[in-house]
Coordinates of C-alpha atoms and ligand atoms in Angstrom, one line a residue:
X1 CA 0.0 0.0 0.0
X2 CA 1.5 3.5 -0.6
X3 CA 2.5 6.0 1.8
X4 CA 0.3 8.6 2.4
X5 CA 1.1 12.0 3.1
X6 CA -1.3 14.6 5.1
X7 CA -1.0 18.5 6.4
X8 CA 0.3 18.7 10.2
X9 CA -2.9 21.0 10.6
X10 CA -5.7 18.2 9.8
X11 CA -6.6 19.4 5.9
X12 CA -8.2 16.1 5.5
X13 CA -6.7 15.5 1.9
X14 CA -4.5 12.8 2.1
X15 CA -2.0 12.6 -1.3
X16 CA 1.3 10.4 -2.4
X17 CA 4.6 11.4 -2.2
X18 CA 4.6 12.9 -5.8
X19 CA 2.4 15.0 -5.1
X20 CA 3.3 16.3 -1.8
X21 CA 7.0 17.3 -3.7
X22 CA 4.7 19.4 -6.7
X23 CA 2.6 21.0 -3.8
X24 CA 5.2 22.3 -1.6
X25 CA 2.8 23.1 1.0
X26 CA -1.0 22.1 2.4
X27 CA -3.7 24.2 1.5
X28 CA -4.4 25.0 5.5
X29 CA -0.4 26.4 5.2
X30 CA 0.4 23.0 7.7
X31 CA 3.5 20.4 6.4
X32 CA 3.0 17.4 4.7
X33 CA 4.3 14.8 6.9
X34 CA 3.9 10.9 5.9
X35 CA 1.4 8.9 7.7
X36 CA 3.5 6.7 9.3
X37 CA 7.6 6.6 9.0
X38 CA 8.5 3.2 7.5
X39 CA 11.0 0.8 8.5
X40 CA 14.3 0.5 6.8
X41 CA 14.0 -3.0 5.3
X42 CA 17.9 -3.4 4.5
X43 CA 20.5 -4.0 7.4
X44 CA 23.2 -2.0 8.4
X45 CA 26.5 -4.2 7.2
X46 CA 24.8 -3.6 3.4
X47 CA 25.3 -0.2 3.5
X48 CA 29.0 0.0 4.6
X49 CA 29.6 -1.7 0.9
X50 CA 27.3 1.1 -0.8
X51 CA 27.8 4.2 -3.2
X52 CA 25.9 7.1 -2.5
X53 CA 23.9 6.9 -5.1
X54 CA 23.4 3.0 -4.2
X55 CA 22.5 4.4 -0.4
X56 CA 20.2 7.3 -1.5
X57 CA 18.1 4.8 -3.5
X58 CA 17.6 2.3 -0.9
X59 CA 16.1 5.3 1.6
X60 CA 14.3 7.0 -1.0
X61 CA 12.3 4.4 -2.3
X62 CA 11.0 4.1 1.3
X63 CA 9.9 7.3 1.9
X64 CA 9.3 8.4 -1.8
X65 CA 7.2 5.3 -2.9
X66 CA 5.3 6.4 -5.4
X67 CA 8.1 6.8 -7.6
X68 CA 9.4 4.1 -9.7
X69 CA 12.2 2.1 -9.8
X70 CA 14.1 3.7 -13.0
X71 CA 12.2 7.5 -12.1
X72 CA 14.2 7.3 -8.9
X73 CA 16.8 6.1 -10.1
X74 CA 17.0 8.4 -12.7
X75 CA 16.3 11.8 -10.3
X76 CA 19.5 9.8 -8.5
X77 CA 22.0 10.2 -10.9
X78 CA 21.2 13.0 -12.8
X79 CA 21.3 15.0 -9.0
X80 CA 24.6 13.0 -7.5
X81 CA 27.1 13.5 -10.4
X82 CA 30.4 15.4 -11.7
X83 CA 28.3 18.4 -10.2
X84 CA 30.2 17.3 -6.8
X85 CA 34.0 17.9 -6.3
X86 CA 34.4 14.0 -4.7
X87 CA 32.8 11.0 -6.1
X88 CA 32.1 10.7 -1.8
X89 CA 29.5 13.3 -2.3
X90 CA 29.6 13.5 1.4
X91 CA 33.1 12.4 3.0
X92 CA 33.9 12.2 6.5
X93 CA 36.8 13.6 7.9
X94 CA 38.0 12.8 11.4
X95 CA 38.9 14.9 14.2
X96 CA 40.1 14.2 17.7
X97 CA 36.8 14.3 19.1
X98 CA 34.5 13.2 16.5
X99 CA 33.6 12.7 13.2
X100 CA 32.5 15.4 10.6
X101 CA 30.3 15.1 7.8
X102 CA 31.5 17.2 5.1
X103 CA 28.2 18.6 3.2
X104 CA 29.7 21.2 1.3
X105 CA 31.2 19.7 -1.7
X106 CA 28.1 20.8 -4.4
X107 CA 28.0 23.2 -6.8
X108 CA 27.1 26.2 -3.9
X109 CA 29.4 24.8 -1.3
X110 CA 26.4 24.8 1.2
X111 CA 24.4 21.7 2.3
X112 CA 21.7 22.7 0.6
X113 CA 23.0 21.6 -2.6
X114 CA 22.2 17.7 -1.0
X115 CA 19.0 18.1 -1.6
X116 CA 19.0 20.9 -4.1
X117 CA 20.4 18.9 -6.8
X118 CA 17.8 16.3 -6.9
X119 CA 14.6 18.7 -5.8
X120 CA 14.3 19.7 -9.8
X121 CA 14.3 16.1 -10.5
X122 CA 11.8 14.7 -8.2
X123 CA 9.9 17.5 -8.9
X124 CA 10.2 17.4 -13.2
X125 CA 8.8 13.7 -12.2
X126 CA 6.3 14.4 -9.8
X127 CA 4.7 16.8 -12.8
X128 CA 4.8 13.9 -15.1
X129 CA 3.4 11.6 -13.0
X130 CA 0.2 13.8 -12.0
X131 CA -0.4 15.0 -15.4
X132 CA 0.7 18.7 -14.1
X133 CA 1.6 20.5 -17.3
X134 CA 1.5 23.9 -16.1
X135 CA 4.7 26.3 -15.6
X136 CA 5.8 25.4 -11.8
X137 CA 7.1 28.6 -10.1
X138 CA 9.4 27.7 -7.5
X139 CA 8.7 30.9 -4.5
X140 CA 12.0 30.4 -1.9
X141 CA 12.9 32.2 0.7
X142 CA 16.2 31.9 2.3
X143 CA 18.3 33.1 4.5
X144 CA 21.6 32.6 2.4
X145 CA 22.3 29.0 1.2
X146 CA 18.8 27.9 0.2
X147 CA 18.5 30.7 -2.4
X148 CA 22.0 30.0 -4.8
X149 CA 22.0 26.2 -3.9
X150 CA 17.6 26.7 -5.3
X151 CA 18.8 28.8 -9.0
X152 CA 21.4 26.6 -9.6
X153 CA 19.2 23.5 -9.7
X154 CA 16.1 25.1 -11.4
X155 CA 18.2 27.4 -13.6
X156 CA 17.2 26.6 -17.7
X157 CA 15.1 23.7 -16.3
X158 CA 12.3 23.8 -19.2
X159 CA 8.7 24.3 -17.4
X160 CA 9.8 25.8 -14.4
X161 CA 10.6 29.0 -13.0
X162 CA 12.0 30.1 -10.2
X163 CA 11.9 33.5 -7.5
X164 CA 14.3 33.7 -4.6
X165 CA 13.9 36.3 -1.6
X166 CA 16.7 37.5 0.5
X167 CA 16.9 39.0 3.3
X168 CA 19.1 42.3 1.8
X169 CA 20.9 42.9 4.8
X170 CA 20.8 39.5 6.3
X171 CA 23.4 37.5 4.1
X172 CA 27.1 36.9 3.8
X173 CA 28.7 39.1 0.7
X174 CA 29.6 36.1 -0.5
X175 CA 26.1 34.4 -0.5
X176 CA 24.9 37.8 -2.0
X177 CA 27.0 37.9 -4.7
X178 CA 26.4 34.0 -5.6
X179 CA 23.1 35.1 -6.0
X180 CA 22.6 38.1 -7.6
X181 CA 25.2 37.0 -10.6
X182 CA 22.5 33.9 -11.1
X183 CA 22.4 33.1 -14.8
X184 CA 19.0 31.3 -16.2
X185 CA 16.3 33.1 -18.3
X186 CA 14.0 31.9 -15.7
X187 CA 15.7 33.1 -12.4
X188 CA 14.8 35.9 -10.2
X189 CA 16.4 37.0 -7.7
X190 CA 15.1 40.4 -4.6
X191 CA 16.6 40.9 -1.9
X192 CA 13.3 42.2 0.6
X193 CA 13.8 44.8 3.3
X194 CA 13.3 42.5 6.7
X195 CA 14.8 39.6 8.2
X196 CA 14.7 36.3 7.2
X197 CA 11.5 35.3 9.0
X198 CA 9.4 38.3 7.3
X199 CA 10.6 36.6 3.7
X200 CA 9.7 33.3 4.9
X201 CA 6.4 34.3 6.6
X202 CA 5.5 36.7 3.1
X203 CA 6.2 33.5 1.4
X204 CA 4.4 31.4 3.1
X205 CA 1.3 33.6 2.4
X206 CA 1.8 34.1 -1.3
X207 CA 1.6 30.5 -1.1
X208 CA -1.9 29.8 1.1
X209 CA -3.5 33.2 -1.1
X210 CA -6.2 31.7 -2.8
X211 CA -6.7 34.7 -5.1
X212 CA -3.1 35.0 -6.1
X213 CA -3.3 30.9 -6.6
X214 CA -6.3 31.1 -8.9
X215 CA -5.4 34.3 -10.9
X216 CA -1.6 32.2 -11.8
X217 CA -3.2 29.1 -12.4
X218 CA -5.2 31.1 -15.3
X219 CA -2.4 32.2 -16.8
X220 CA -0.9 28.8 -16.7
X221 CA 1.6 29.0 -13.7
X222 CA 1.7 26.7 -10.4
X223 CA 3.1 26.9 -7.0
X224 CA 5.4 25.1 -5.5
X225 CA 8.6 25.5 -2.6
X226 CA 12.3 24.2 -2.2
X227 CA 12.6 25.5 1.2
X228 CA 12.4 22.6 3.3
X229 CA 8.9 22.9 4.1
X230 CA 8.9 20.8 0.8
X231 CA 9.0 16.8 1.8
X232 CA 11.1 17.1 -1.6
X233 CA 13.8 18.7 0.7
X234 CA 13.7 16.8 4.0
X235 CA 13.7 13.2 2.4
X236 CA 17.1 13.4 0.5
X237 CA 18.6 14.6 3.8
X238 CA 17.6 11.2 5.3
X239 CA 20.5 9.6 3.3
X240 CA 23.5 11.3 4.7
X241 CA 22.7 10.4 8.3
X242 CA 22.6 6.6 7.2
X243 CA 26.1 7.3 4.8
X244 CA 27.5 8.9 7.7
X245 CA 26.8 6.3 10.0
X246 CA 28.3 3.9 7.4
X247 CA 31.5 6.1 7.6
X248 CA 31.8 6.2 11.0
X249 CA 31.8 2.3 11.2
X250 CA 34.1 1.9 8.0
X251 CA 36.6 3.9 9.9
X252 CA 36.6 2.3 13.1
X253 CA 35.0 4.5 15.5
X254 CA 32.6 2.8 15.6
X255 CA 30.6 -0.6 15.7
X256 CA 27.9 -1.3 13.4
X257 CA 24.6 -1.5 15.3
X258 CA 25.6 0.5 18.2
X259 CA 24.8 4.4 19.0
X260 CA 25.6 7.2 18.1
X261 CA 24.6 11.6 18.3
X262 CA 24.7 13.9 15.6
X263 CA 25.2 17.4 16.2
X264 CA 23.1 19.9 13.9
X265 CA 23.6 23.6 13.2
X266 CA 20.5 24.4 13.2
X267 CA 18.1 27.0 11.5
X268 CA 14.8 25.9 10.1
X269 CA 14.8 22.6 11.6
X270 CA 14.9 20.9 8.2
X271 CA 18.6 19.5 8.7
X272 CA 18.2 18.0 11.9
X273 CA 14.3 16.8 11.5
X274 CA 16.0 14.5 8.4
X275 CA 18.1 13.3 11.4
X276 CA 14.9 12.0 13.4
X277 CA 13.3 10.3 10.0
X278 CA 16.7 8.6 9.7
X279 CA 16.4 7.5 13.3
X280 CA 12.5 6.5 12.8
X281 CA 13.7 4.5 10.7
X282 CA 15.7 2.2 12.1
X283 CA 19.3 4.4 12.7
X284 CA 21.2 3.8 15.7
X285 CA 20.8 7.0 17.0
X286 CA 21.2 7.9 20.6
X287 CA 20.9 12.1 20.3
X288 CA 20.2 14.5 18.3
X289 CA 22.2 17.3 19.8
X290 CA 20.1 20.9 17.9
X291 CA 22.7 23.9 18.3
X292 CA 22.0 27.1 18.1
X293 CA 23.3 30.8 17.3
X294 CA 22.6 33.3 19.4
X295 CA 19.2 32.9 17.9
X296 CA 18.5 30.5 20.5
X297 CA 14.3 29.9 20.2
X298 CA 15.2 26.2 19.7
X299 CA 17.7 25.9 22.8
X300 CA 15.1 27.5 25.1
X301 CA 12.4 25.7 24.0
X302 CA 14.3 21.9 24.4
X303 CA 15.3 23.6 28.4
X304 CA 12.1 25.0 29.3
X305 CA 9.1 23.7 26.5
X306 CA 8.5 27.2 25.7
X307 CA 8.7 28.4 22.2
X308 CA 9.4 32.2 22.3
X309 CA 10.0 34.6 19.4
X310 CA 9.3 37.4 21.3
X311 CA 12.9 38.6 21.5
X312 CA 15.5 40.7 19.3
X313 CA 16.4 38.7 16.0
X314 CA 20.3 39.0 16.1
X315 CA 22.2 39.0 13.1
X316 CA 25.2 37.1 13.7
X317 CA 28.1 35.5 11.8
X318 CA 26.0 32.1 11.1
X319 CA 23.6 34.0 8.7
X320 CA 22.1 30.6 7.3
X321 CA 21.0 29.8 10.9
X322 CA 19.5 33.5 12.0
X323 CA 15.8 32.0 12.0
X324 CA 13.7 32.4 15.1
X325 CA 10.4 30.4 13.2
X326 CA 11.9 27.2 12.7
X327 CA 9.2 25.8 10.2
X328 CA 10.0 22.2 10.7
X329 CA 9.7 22.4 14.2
X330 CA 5.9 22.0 13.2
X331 CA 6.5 18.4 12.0
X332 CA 8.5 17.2 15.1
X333 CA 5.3 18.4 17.2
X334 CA 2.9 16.2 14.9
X335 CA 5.2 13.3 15.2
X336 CA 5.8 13.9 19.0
X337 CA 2.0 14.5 19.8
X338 CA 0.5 12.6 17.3
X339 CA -2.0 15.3 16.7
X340 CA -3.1 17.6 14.2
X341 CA -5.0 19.2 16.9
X342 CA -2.6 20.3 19.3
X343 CA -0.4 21.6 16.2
X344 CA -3.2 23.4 14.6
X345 CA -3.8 25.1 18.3
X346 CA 0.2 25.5 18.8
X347 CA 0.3 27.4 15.5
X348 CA -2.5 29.4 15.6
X349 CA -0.9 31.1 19.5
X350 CA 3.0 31.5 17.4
X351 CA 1.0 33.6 15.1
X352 CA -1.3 35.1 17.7
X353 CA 1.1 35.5 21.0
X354 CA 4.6 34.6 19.0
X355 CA 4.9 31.6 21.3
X356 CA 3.8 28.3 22.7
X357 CA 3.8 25.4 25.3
X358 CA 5.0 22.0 24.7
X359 CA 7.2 19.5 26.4
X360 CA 9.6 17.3 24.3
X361 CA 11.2 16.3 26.8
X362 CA 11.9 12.2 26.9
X363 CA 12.4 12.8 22.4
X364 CA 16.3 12.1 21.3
X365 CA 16.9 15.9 20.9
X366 CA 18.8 18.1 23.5
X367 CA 19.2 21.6 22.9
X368 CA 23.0 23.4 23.1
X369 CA 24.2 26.8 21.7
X370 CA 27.2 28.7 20.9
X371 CA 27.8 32.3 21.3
X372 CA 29.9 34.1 18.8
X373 CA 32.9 34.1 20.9
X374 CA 32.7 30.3 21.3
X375 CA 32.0 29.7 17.8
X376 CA 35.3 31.5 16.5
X377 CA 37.1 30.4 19.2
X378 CA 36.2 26.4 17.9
X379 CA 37.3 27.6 14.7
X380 CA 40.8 28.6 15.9
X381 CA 40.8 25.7 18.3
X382 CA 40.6 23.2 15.4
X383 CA 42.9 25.0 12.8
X384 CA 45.9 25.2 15.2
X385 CA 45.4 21.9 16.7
X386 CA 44.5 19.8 13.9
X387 CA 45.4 22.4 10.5
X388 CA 41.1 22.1 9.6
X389 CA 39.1 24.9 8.9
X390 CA 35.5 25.1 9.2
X391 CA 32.6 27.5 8.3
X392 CA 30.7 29.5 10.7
X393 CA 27.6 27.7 11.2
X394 CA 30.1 24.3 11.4
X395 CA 31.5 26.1 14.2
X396 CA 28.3 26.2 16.2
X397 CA 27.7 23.2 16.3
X398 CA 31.6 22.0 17.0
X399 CA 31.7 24.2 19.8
X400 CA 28.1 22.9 21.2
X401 CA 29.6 19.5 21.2
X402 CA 32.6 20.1 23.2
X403 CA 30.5 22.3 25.5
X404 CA 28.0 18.8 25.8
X405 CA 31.6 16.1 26.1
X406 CA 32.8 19.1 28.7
X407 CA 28.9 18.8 30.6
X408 CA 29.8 14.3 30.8
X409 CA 26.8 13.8 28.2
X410 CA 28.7 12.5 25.4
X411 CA 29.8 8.9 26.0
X412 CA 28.8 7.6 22.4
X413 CA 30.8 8.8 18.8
X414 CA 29.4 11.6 17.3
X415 CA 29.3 12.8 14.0
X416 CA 29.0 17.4 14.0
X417 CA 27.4 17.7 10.5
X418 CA 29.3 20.5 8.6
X419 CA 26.9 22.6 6.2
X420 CA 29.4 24.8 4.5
X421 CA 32.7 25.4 3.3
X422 CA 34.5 28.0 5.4
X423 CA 35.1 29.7 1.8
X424 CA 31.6 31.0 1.8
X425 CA 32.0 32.8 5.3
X426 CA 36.0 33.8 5.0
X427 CA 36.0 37.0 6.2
X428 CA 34.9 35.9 9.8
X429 CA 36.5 32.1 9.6
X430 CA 39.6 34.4 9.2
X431 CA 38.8 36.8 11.5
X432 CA 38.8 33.6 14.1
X433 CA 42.0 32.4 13.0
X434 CA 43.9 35.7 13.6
X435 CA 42.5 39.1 14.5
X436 CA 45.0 41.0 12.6
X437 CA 42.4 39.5 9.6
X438 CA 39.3 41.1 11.2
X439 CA 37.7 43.5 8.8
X440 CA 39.5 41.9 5.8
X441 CA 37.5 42.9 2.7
X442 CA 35.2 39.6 2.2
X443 CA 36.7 38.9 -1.4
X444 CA 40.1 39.6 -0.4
X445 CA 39.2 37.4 2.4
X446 CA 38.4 34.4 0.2
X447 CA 42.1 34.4 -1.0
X448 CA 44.1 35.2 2.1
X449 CA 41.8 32.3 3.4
X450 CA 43.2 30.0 0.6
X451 CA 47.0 31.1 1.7
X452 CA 46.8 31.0 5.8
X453 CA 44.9 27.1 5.2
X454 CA 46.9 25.5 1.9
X455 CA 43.6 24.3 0.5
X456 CA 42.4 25.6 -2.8
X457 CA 39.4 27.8 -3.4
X458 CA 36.7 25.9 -4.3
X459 CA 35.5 26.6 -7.9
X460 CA 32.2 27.9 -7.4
X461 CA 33.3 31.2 -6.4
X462 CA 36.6 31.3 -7.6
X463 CA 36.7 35.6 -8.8
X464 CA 33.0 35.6 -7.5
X465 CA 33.5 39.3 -7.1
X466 CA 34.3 39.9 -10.7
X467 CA 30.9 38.5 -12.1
X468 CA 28.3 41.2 -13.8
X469 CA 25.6 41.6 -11.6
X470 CA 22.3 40.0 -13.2
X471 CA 19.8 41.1 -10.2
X472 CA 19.0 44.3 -8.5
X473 CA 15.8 44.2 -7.0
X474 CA 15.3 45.3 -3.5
X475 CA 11.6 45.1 -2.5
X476 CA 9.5 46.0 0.4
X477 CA 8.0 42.7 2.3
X478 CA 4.7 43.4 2.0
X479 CA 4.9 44.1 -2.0
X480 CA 6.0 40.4 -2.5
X481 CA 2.8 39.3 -3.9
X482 CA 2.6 42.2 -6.4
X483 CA 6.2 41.3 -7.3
X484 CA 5.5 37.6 -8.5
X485 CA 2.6 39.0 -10.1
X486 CA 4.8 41.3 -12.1
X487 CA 7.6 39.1 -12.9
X488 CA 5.2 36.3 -14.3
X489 CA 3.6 39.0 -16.5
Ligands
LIG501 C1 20.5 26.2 5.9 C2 21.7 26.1 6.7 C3 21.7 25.7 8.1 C4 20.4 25.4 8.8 O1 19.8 24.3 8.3 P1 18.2 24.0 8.6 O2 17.9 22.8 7.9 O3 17.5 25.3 8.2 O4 18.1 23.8 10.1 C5 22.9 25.6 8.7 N1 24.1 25.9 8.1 C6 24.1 26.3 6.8 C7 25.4 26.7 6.2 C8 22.9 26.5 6.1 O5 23.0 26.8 4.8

C-alpha cells in the first residue's frame, strides 16, 4: 500500500509522495508529513559496501514510494554526479573528538545543494506523473544557502521557474554575490527589506493566497517550494545520516549497530528533522544534539518547553541559521503529539502570542548553543590543533559538542554535521583564525583564506567578485505578492 502523506494542521486530503513534492505546502499552510515513517528494510552491514547513489536509492524508495524504480533512479544520478567535487559526495573527515560530515562539496558549497540537486528532478517527475503541465514557479525564501544552492538547480530547467527572496541585509557578501550574478532566463532573484522570517512568513502567504493561486493558475503557472517545508527537501537529507553512519563504522570509531549523536547547526529545523526520520527509521541513534546561534528559540524551547519569538532577532556570523520560526519544528510536534490538533492550536498562538507550550522532553533531541565568541574560538581551536578549517555555522555546532563532552553527556561517537565550506564565510573564519584578519574585505578574504589554510578555493566562487551583476531588485515585504505578479507577466 503506498504512503500517504497529510498536512500537520488536519486538511483532511490525504496525497502520495509525488504529489506532496509538486505541492510544496497544504492548503491550511500546515506540512505534509507521511502517515506513518516506514522501516528501513535493509540492514546495516549492506550499507557499509554502498555508493551514494546506491544508499540514496535504498532510503528514498521508502519514503518516496510512489516513484518508480528507474524515475528514482534516474532523479539519482542525474542529482549526485560530476556536479560534486568527490565521487564521496559526502566524505567524513576525522577529528580528535569526532567525526565530521563534510556537506559542502556541491556546486554552492552549502548543504543545501544535497538536496537541491535532486529537488528539480523529483519535482520534473512528480509533474509527469500527476499529469501537471502547467509552468511550476518555485517561491524560496532563504536566508543565504537555500537561495543560490535553489537557482542553480532550477536554472534553464524547461517548465519551471523560479523567485528567490533574500533578506538584503541578512546574508554573507559572498552568499549575496552567488546570487545576484544567477544566470538562467527563468531566475529571479530580490533581496526584501526584513529579516529572514518576514521573507519566509510573506512567502508562506503568497503560497496559502487563494486569489493569487487562482489568478496564476489562469495564466498557466503553479506553485510550489524548495525550502524545506517541501517533503522534496527533507527526504534526500535522510540519506547522509545513514552514509555517515556507514562512515563512522568503515573507519573504526565505531561498531555497526551501536549508537551514536549527531550534532546539527540548526536554523529551520529541516537538517536535523532528516536526522529524526533517519532515526525513525531504524538508525542507531542515541541524540540529536540541535545547536544554536545566538538565535537561540530552539535551545530555550528543548530547556524550558516554551517556544518564544518574542525577542531581538540578532544577526550574527552564522547567517544561514538567524531564523527564530523554525518551520520544521511543526513536523516534530505532529510526530511527538501525534496530533493535528494540538499543532493546529500550537500554530494558531505563534502567530497570535509569537509563542507556545509544549514538552519534548523524553524525544532524542537536546538543545546546546554557541555564542559568537565560542563559535570562532572552535574555529581557531581546530585550525591550530588539527590544521582544519570550518565555516561558521560548522563552528556552532563543534563548539556545542565540546560544551556537551565538557557537561559528561557525550559517552557515544558523534558525527557534527558540517553545512558549509569556510570559503563562503571567509572573512569571519579568518577573522577567528587571527585578528590581525578582522575587517579583511570579504573577497580579499576568500584568497588570504586560501593562503593562511593550503587548501584551494573551491571553484564555485573562484573571482565571485568579478561576475556582472544580473539582479537588483530590492523590495518592500509586504509588496512580495505584487512582485510575483509582475515578474510572471
Ligand atoms: C540552511 C543552513 C543551516 C540550517 O539548516 P536548517 O535545515 O535550516 O536547520 C545551517 N548551516 C548552513 C550553512 C545552512 O545553509
Amino acid at each position: 500500500m503506498a504512503l500517504l502523506y497529510k498536512s500537520t494542521r488536519g486538511d483532511k486530503n490525504y496525497i502520495t509522495a509525488s504529489q506532496a513534492v509538486l505541492k510544496g505546502i497544504a492548503d491550511d499552510g500546515g506540512l505534509y508529513v507521511p502517515c506513518s515513517i516506514p522501516k528501513i528494510g535493509f540492514g546495516l552491514e549492506d550499507t557499509l559496501n554502498m555508493s551514494y547513489k546506491e544508499l540514496a536509492y535504498e532510503v528514498l524508495r521508502l519514503i518516496l514510494d510512489d516513484y518508480t524504480e528507474e524515475e528514482l533512479k534516474s532523479c539519482i544520478n542525474g542529482a549526485y554526479d560530476e556536479k560534486f567535487d568527490t565521487p564521496a559526495i559526502a566524505p567524513l573527515r576525522l577529528t580528535k573528538d569526532c567525526g565530521v560530515l563534510e556537506l559542502f562539496h556541491g556546486k554552492t558549497i552549502a548543504f543545501k545543494d544535497m538536496a537541491l540537486s535532486i529537488l528539480p528532478y523529483l519535482l520534473k517527475t512528480a509533474a509527469k506523473k500527476n499529469g501537471e503541465d502547467r509552468t511550476i514557479v518555485i517561491l524560496t525564501a532563504t536566508s543565504g544557502d537555500t537561495g543560490k544552492a535553489a537557482l542553480e538547480g532550477f536554472a534553464d530547467v524547461e517548465g519551471t521557474g523560479i523567485i528567490v527572496f533574500f533578506p538584503q541585509d541578512g546574508v554573507s557578501d559572498v552568499q549575496k554575490m552567488q546570487m545576484i550574478t544567477q544566470e538562467g532566463k527563468n531566475t529571479c532573484v530580490a533581496g526584501i527589506k526584513g529579516n529572514f522570517d518576514d521573507a519566509q512568513t510573506a512567502v508562506k502567504k503568497a503560497f496559502t493566497n487563494k486569489a493569487l493561486k487562482e489568478e496564476l493558475a489562469e495564466r498557466g503557472y503553479v506553485f510550489s517550494s524548495a525550502n524545506s517545508i517541501n517533503i522534496g527537501r527533507l527526504a534526500p537529507q535522510i540519506v547522509y545520516y545513514f552514509y555517515a553512519y556507514a562512515q563512522m563504522v568503515k573507519a573504526g570509531r565505531l561498531e555497526c549497530g551501536d549508537n551514536m549523536d549527531f550534532v546539527v547547526p540548526t536554523g529551520n529545523f529541516g537538517n536535523i528533522l532528516a536526522g529524526y526520520y533517519a532515526r525513525e527509521m531504524g538508525l542507531p541513534v542515541n541524540r540529536l544534539i540541535c545547536a544554536s546561534n545566538e538565535n537561540k528559540v530552539l535551545f530555550d524551547f528543548f530547556e524550558t518547553g516554551k517556544y518564544d519569538i518574542n525577542r531581538e532577532f540578532i544577526l550574527t556570523s552564522s547567517p544561514s541559521m538567524d531564523i527564530l520560526i523554525s518551520s520544521n519544528l511543526e513536523r516534530l510536534l505532529y510526530h511527538l503529539s501525534g496530533s493535528t490538533e494540538v499543532v493546529k492550536g500550537l500554530m494558531e498562538n505563534l502567530s497570535k502570542d509569537g509563542s507556545y507550550d509544549f514538552s519534548a522532553d523524553g524525544s532524542c533531541f537536546i538543545g546546546e548553543y554557541s555564542s559568537e565568541e565560542e563559535a570562532f574560538g572552535a574555529i581557531k581551536y581546530l585550525f591550530e590543533n588539527e590544521g582544519y578549517v570550518i565555516d561558521t555555522h560548522t563552528a556552532v555546532a563543534y563548539s556545542a559538542y565540546l560544551k556537551y563532552i565538557r557537561q559528561g553527556r557525550g559517552g557515544v561517537p558523534a558525527v557534527v554535521v558540517s553545512t558549509a565550506s569556510p570559503y563562503k564565510f571567509a572573512k569571519d573564519v579568518l577573522g577567528a583564525i587571527d585578528g590581525k584578519y578582522k575587517g579583511t574585505d570579504p573577497f580579499e578574504a576568500v584568497r588570504i583564506l586560501s593562503e593562511v589554510s593550503g587548501t584551494e578555493i573551491p571553484a564555485p566562487i573562484k573571482d565571485i567578485d568579478k561576475r556582472p551583476v544580473l539582479h537588483n531588485f530590492c523590495i518592500e515585504r509586504d509588496s512580495i505578492e505584487e512582485f510575483i505578479k509582475d515578474r510572471l507577466n
